[in-house]
Tab-separated table of C-alpha atoms in Angstrom:
chain	number	residue	atom	x	y	z
N	1	MET	CA	20.932	-3.348	30.305
N	2	ALA	CA	19.335	-3.222	33.946
N	3	ILE	CA	18.242	0.285	33.332
N	4	LYS	CA	15.190	0.397	31.070
N	5	ASN	CA	12.989	3.042	32.530
N	6	ALA	CA	13.040	6.641	33.840
N	7	LEU	CA	11.148	9.245	35.819
N	8	LEU	CA	12.123	12.891	34.923
N	9	VAL	CA	11.475	15.363	37.540
N	10	ASP	CA	11.986	19.007	36.164
N	11	ASP	CA	9.646	22.080	36.104
N	12	SER	CA	11.224	23.105	32.786
N	13	LYS	CA	9.804	21.770	29.755
N	14	VAL	CA	12.936	22.623	27.768
N	15	ALA	CA	15.030	20.402	30.277
N	16	ARG	CA	12.713	17.448	30.168
N	17	PHE	CA	12.358	17.404	26.482
N	18	ALA	CA	16.341	17.545	26.037
N	19	LEU	CA	17.087	15.121	28.726
N	20	SER	CA	14.375	12.843	27.557
N	21	LYS	CA	15.580	12.576	24.001
N	22	LEU	CA	18.781	11.770	25.030
N	23	LEU	CA	17.299	8.797	26.968
N	24	GLU	CA	14.719	7.675	24.389
N	25	SER	CA	18.136	7.203	22.148
N	26	ARG	CA	19.309	4.511	24.447
N	27	ASP	CA	15.732	2.955	23.708
N	28	MET	CA	14.629	3.868	27.464
N	29	GLU	CA	10.937	4.328	28.471
N	30	VAL	CA	10.773	7.893	29.646
N	31	ASN	CA	8.234	9.204	32.126
N	32	MET	CA	8.028	13.088	33.431
N	33	ALA	CA	6.684	14.908	36.257
N	34	GLY	CA	6.859	18.742	36.267
N	35	SER	CA	7.562	19.173	40.418
N	36	ALA	CA	8.573	17.092	43.264
N	37	GLU	CA	5.028	16.809	44.590
N	38	GLU	CA	3.824	15.066	40.892
N	39	ALA	CA	6.763	13.121	41.379
N	40	LEU	CA	5.836	11.411	44.656
N	41	ASP	CA	2.330	11.351	43.729
N	42	PHE	CA	3.481	9.374	40.638
N	43	LEU	CA	5.495	6.887	42.702
N	44	ASN	CA	2.685	6.354	45.032
N	45	SER	CA	0.415	5.161	42.046
N	46	ASN	CA	2.723	3.732	39.539
N	47	GLN	CA	5.210	1.088	38.907
N	48	ARG	CA	8.799	1.831	40.478
N	49	PRO	CA	11.050	3.592	37.570
N	50	ASP	CA	14.464	2.180	37.411
N	51	VAL	CA	16.355	5.413	37.836
N	52	ILE	CA	15.058	9.212	39.287
N	53	PHE	CA	16.266	12.040	37.592
N	54	MET	CA	16.036	14.680	39.950
N	55	ASP	CA	16.001	18.591	39.210
N	56	HIS	CA	17.904	20.437	42.184
N	57	LEU	CA	16.144	23.812	42.121
N	58	MET	CA	12.550	23.798	41.872
N	59	PRO	CA	9.533	25.938	42.844
N	60	GLY	CA	7.876	24.348	46.209
N	61	MET	CA	9.365	21.186	47.316
N	62	ASN	CA	12.958	21.231	45.710
N	63	GLY	CA	15.248	18.194	44.682
N	64	VAL	CA	16.775	17.816	47.764
N	65	GLU	CA	14.081	17.424	49.822
N	66	ALA	CA	12.493	15.493	47.586
N	67	THR	CA	15.444	12.985	47.588
N	68	LYS	CA	14.806	12.891	51.444
N	69	ALA	CA	11.109	12.122	51.315
N	70	ILE	CA	11.941	9.486	48.321
N	71	LYS	CA	15.019	7.690	50.412
N	72	GLY	CA	12.868	7.923	53.468
N	73	ASN	CA	10.301	5.918	52.249
N	74	PRO	CA	10.974	2.011	52.505
N	75	THR	CA	8.668	1.628	49.506
N	76	THR	CA	11.002	3.662	47.094
N	77	ALA	CA	14.077	3.832	48.913
N	78	GLY	CA	15.821	1.582	46.443
N	79	ILE	CA	15.372	3.862	43.310
N	80	PRO	CA	18.747	5.558	42.542
N	81	ILE	CA	18.231	9.141	42.200
N	82	ILE	CA	20.705	11.114	40.084
N	83	MET	CA	20.645	15.138	40.676
N	84	CYS	CA	20.543	17.393	37.685
N	85	THR	CA	22.224	20.623	38.783
N	86	SER	CA	25.101	22.810	37.720
N	87	LYS	CA	26.507	23.048	41.475
N	88	LYS	CA	28.852	20.271	41.244
N	89	SER	CA	31.477	21.094	43.876
N	90	SER	CA	32.982	18.340	45.740
N	91	SER	CA	31.418	19.776	49.376
N	92	PHE	CA	27.905	19.408	47.566
N	93	MET	CA	28.540	15.832	46.139
N	94	GLU	CA	29.679	14.693	49.306
N	95	GLU	CA	26.543	16.365	51.064
N	96	ALA	CA	23.822	14.968	48.370
N	97	ARG	CA	25.231	11.383	49.115
N	98	ASN	CA	24.804	11.743	52.490
N	99	PHE	CA	20.963	12.211	51.938
N	100	GLY	CA	20.691	9.825	49.420
N	101	VAL	CA	21.610	10.830	45.807
N	102	TYR	CA	23.477	8.019	43.524
N	103	ASN	CA	25.086	10.905	41.246
N	104	ILE	CA	25.220	14.092	39.877
N	105	LEU	CA	24.515	15.134	36.630
N	106	THR	CA	25.436	18.640	35.154
N	107	LYS	CA	23.221	20.637	33.383
N	108	PRO	CA	22.525	20.995	30.851
N	109	PRO	CA	23.277	17.058	30.300
N	110	GLN	CA	25.677	15.859	27.728
N	111	THR	CA	25.634	12.715	25.821
N	112	GLU	CA	29.151	11.589	27.049
N	113	GLY	CA	27.967	12.416	30.700
N	114	LEU	CA	25.002	10.923	30.759
N	115	SER	CA	26.420	7.592	29.157
N	116	LEU	CA	29.165	7.549	31.730
N	117	VAL	CA	26.570	7.925	34.682
N	118	LEU	CA	24.169	5.419	33.169
N	119	ASP	CA	26.837	2.645	32.558
N	120	GLN	CA	28.391	2.936	36.191
N	121	LEU	CA	24.330	2.684	37.250
N	122	ASP	CA	23.904	-0.391	35.371
N	123	THR	CA	26.939	-2.075	36.808
N	124	ASP	CA	26.328	-1.139	40.457
N	125	VAL	CA	22.665	-2.302	39.697
N	126	THR	CA	23.971	-6.097	38.106
N	127	GLN	CA	26.220	-6.201	40.974
N	128	GLY	CA	24.017	-5.151	43.799
N	129	ALA	CA	25.985	-2.336	45.052
N	130	ILE	CA	22.671	-0.246	45.221
N	131	SER	CA	21.356	0.031	48.606
N	132	GLU	CA	17.523	-0.884	49.184
N	133	GLU	CA	17.758	0.547	52.939
N	134	PRO	CA	15.844	3.977	53.825
N	135	ILE	CA	17.983	6.793	54.949
N	136	VAL	CA	17.077	8.402	57.951
N	137	VAL	CA	18.476	11.665	58.296
N	138	ALA	CA	20.243	12.774	61.421
N	139	LYS	CA	18.864	15.394	63.381
N	140	GLU	CA	20.662	18.406	64.230
N	141	PRO	CA	22.339	18.669	67.890
N	142	GLU	CA	20.636	21.195	70.576
N	143	VAL	CA	21.851	24.487	69.978
N	144	LYS	CA	23.083	26.510	72.987
N	145	ALA	CA	21.008	29.496	74.171
N	146	GLU	CA	23.552	31.637	73.565
N	147	ALA	CA	23.698	30.739	69.960
N	148	GLU	CA	20.298	30.927	68.816
N	149	ASP	CA	20.153	34.507	67.712
N	150	ASP	CA	22.915	33.174	65.250
N	151	LEU	CA	21.114	30.310	64.160
N	152	VAL	CA	18.023	32.321	63.789
N	153	GLU	CA	19.924	34.604	61.600
N	154	GLN	CA	21.595	31.711	59.607
N	155	ILE	CA	18.121	30.152	59.064
N	156	ALA	CA	16.737	33.439	57.849
N	157	ARG	CA	19.427	33.939	55.659
N	158	SER	CA	19.255	30.476	54.198
N	159	ALA	CA	15.458	30.911	53.662
N	160	VAL	CA	15.917	34.099	52.158
N	161	LYS	CA	18.417	32.591	49.764
N	162	THR	CA	16.546	29.531	49.147
N	163	HIS	CA	13.533	31.691	48.198
N	164	ILE	CA	15.443	33.969	45.884
N	165	ASN	CA	16.677	31.170	44.243
N	166	ASN	CA	13.454	29.635	43.529
N	167	ARG	CA	12.277	32.424	42.117
N	168	LEU	CA	15.009	32.928	40.009
N	169	HIS	CA	14.990	29.307	38.977
N	170	GLU	CA	11.240	30.047	38.209
N	171	LEU	CA	11.661	32.926	36.118
N	172	LEU	CA	14.342	31.284	34.047
N	173	SER	CA	12.162	28.232	33.656
N	174	ASP	CA	9.691	30.434	32.570
N	175	LEU	CA	11.762	32.387	29.960
N	176	PHE	CA	13.093	29.254	28.971
N	177	ASP	CA	9.771	28.051	28.079
N	178	GLU	CA	8.624	31.280	26.314
N	179	GLN	CA	11.671	31.132	24.380
N	180	TYR	CA	11.071	27.430	23.623
N	181	ASP	CA	7.766	28.269	22.298
N	182	HIS	CA	8.694	31.068	20.504
N	183	LEU	CA	11.326	29.086	18.764
N	184	LYS	CA	9.156	26.394	18.083
N	185	ARG	CA	6.440	28.663	16.617
N	186	ALA	CA	9.420	30.199	14.432
N	187	LEU	CA	10.667	26.816	13.448
N	188	ASP	CA	6.770	26.004	12.313
N	189	ASP	CA	6.288	28.955	10.374
N	190	SER	CA	10.042	28.702	8.998
N	191	SER	CA	8.892	24.957	7.910
N	192	LYS	CA	5.687	25.948	6.479
N	193	LYS	CA	7.061	28.557	4.296
N	194	GLN	CA	9.752	26.486	3.143
N	195	ASP	CA	7.312	23.742	2.382
N	196	ALA	CA	5.238	26.285	0.122
N	197	ALA	CA	8.469	27.568	-1.288
N	198	VAL	CA	9.436	24.038	-2.472
N	199	GLU	CA	5.774	23.562	-3.540
N	200	GLU	CA	5.845	26.476	-5.824
N	201	LYS	CA	9.302	25.786	-6.776
N	202	PHE	CA	7.825	22.228	-7.608
N	203	ARG	CA	4.991	23.934	-9.409
N	204	ALA	CA	6.891	25.945	-11.407
N	205	VAL	CA	9.366	23.354	-12.876
N	206	SER	CA	6.138	20.987	-13.636
N	207	GLU	CA	4.977	24.002	-15.626
N	208	LEU	CA	8.100	24.321	-17.262
N	209	VAL	CA	8.528	20.353	-18.130
N	210	ASP	CA	4.806	20.638	-19.511
N	211	GLU	CA	5.419	23.472	-21.761
N	212	ARG	CA	8.826	22.141	-22.717
N	213	THR	CA	7.160	18.823	-23.681
N	214	ARG	CA	4.368	20.511	-25.225
N	215	ASN	CA	6.545	22.104	-27.604
N	216	LEU	CA	8.731	18.954	-28.001
N	217	ARG	CA	5.284	17.402	-28.898
N	218	ASP	CA	4.715	19.840	-31.668
N	219	ASP	CA	8.239	19.777	-33.294
N	220	VAL	CA	8.162	15.881	-33.102
N	221	ALA	CA	4.431	16.173	-34.907
N	222	ALA	CA	5.993	18.703	-37.435
N	223	GLU	CA	8.664	16.596	-38.424
N	224	VAL	CA	6.703	13.372	-38.699
N	225	ASN	CA	4.376	15.234	-41.256
N	226	LEU	CA	7.048	16.694	-43.412
N	227	ASN	CA	8.553	13.074	-43.632
N	228	LEU	CA	5.088	11.751	-44.555
N	229	GLY	CA	4.428	14.619	-47.092
N	230	ARG	CA	7.749	13.769	-48.402
N	231	GLU	CA	7.273	10.023	-48.618
N	232	LEU	CA	3.785	10.319	-50.253
N	233	ALA	CA	4.980	12.645	-53.044
N	234	GLU	CA	8.015	10.151	-53.777
N	235	LEU	CA	5.182	7.525	-53.870
N	236	LYS	CA	2.960	9.501	-56.557
N	237	LYS	CA	5.949	9.990	-58.532
N	238	GLU	CA	6.851	6.329	-58.618
N	239	LEU	CA	2.883	5.737	-59.399
N	240	ALA	CA	3.062	8.311	-62.320
N	241	ARG	CA	6.296	6.606	-63.785
N	242	ASN	CA	4.630	3.121	-63.583
N	243	SER	CA	1.381	4.214	-64.667
N	244	GLY	CA	-0.342	3.622	-68.405
N	245	PHE	CA	0.098	0.510	-70.325
N	246	THR	CA	2.900	-0.062	-72.868
N	247	GLY	CA	2.822	-1.920	-76.099
N	248	GLU	CA	4.354	-5.037	-74.635
N	249	HIS	CA	1.946	-5.021	-71.744
N	250	MET	CA	-0.895	-4.640	-74.696
N	251	ALA	CA	0.429	-8.012	-76.073
N	252	GLU	CA	0.965	-9.573	-73.340
N	253	LEU	CA	-2.927	-8.677	-71.829
N	254	LYS	CA	-4.322	-9.845	-75.512
N	255	ASP	CA	-2.338	-13.240	-75.295
N	256	HIS	CA	-3.864	-13.691	-72.039
N	257	ILE	CA	-7.398	-13.228	-72.832
N	258	THR	CA	-6.937	-15.584	-76.301
N	259	SER	CA	-5.763	-18.184	-73.979
N	260	VAL	CA	-8.757	-17.672	-71.505
N	261	GLN	CA	-11.043	-17.506	-74.462
N	262	THR	CA	-9.466	-21.041	-75.721
N	263	ILE	CA	-9.715	-22.545	-72.234
N	264	ASP	CA	-13.104	-21.290	-71.595
N	265	THR	CA	-14.387	-22.791	-75.285
N	266	GLU	CA	-12.925	-26.295	-74.495
N	267	PHE	CA	-14.305	-26.047	-70.967
N	268	TRP	CA	-17.750	-25.567	-72.576
N	269	GLN	CA	-17.209	-28.065	-75.194
N	270	THR	CA	-16.376	-30.733	-72.721
N	271	LEU	CA	-19.256	-29.679	-70.394
N	272	GLN	CA	-21.592	-29.873	-73.071
N	273	SER	CA	-20.700	-33.542	-74.194
N	274	GLU	CA	-20.969	-34.692	-71.016
N	275	ALA	CA	-24.328	-33.108	-70.601
N	276	ILE	CA	-25.616	-34.844	-73.586
N	277	GLN	CA	-24.611	-37.997	-72.427
N	278	GLN	CA	-26.037	-37.447	-69.191
N	279	ALA	CA	-29.196	-36.805	-70.823
N	280	HIS	CA	-29.181	-39.868	-73.027
N	281	GLU	CA	-28.578	-41.881	-69.759
N	282	ILE	CA	-31.223	-40.331	-68.103
N	283	SER	CA	-33.749	-40.824	-70.960
N	284	ARG	CA	-32.727	-44.546	-71.414
N	285	GLU	CA	-33.378	-45.104	-67.952
N	286	THR	CA	-36.579	-43.260	-67.566
N	287	ALA	CA	-38.104	-45.197	-70.318
N	288	GLU	CA	-37.131	-48.674	-69.101
N	289	ASP	CA	-38.841	-47.574	-65.817
N	290	ILE	CA	-41.979	-46.536	-67.838
N	291	ALA	CA	-41.943	-49.984	-69.549
N	292	GLN	CA	-41.632	-51.637	-66.783
N	293	ARG	CA	-44.527	-49.867	-64.534
N	294	THR	CA	-46.603	-50.669	-67.811
N	295	ILE	CA	-46.007	-53.966	-67.803
N	296	ASP	CA	-46.785	-54.505	-64.486
N	297	LEU	CA	-50.049	-52.847	-64.612
N	298	PHE	CA	-51.023	-54.727	-67.794
N	299	VAL	CA	-50.128	-58.005	-65.839
N	300	ALA	CA	-52.242	-56.984	-62.825
N	301	GLN	CA	-54.941	-56.185	-64.901
N	302	GLN	CA	-55.007	-59.430	-66.530
N	303	ARG	CA	-54.924	-61.232	-63.374
N	304	ALA	CA	-57.712	-59.308	-62.382
N	305	ALA	CA	-59.804	-60.145	-65.296
N	306	THR	CA	-58.975	-63.527	-65.110
N	307	SER	CA	-59.888	-63.726	-61.561
N	308	LYS	CA	-63.532	-62.166	-62.440
N	309	LEU	CA	-63.972	-64.761	-65.285
N	310	TYR	CA	-62.966	-67.623	-63.137
N	311	THR	CA	-65.764	-66.409	-60.612
N	312	LEU	CA	-68.745	-65.859	-63.016
N	313	GLY	CA	-68.243	-69.579	-64.379
N	314	LEU	CA	-67.827	-70.748	-60.941
N	315	ALA	CA	-71.530	-69.130	-60.210
N	316	VAL	CA	-72.871	-70.345	-63.801
N	317	SER	CA	-71.591	-74.073	-62.746
N	318	LEU	CA	-73.221	-73.791	-59.421
N	319	GLY	CA	-76.475	-72.756	-61.091
N	320	VAL	CA	-77.024	-75.295	-63.225
N	321	PHE	CA	-75.734	-77.909	-60.890
N	322	THR	CA	-78.583	-76.464	-58.551
N	323	VAL	CA	-81.264	-76.494	-61.391
N	324	GLY	CA	-80.058	-80.013	-62.385
N	325	ILE	CA	-80.651	-81.023	-58.936
N	326	ALA	CA	-83.959	-79.584	-58.646
N	327	TRP	CA	-84.793	-81.032	-61.814
N	328	LEU	CA	-83.856	-84.715	-60.683
N	329	SER	CA	-86.028	-84.046	-57.469
N	330	GLY	CA	-88.936	-83.183	-59.415
N	331	LEU	CA	-88.321	-86.150	-62.089
N	332	PHE	CA	-88.014	-88.710	-59.404
N	333	GLY	CA	-90.208	-86.944	-56.739
């Protein structure tokens, strides 16, 4: 779609709000101005919109005068203008087209009428059927002197009528704005009260659920305790029936003890025999070890004594040999 953003010019907040919601539902970007003068300032300082929705009757510069100013400016002459008004006669539409209005949108705007106007505008823009040339409003021919009084009277009546219409429109706009604010406050209060009521109801339901849950929890606990008590009582009875030793139990216990004693006796006899045999083996090994050590010690001692005797004999031999040598030396000396 070629039409993507729009400028809304209307002194009524309610009218701007209603039309902006319809345009935003078509994924259009919307800018707003509260007067014709504000709209002209916006056009001079911002990027030009794809379409302008202009209110017909506004305080100060009305929609017709604003349209003439926009169409007379070469920079903004190509912007299509849709006049929003409750006056939609054939003569007014023809007059509006003469000073540059693209189409008329009846107030309050409806979704169907707005869609038809925008679809037609999109087609014309795509096909290049929108004129970019500024519109020059032709001057009125000179009035003859004899008709000057009638012209002055007509101008005065028109001025008074325009002033009255502007004043009525201003009063109605203020009334609508006041009603809108009052309605908004009423809706906000109603919403707050409704939220408070819902919160209170939710709290009450939560408390009721907690109470019911708590009672249910107590009932479940009591039932569980009762069942446990019954089971414990049955178990006690079963234990009481099975408690104590009968004659058969005593005979079985006696046989068991006797068999255990027999096993213990045989075990101790076997253990005693093995212990005695191990003691004999240890004693024999110990005796053999002691005897071997005694023999080794005796041999060592004998070797030491022999060595000493050999040394003594050698010393005596050497002494005798020395004496003999000395005696021989003295004999032959």
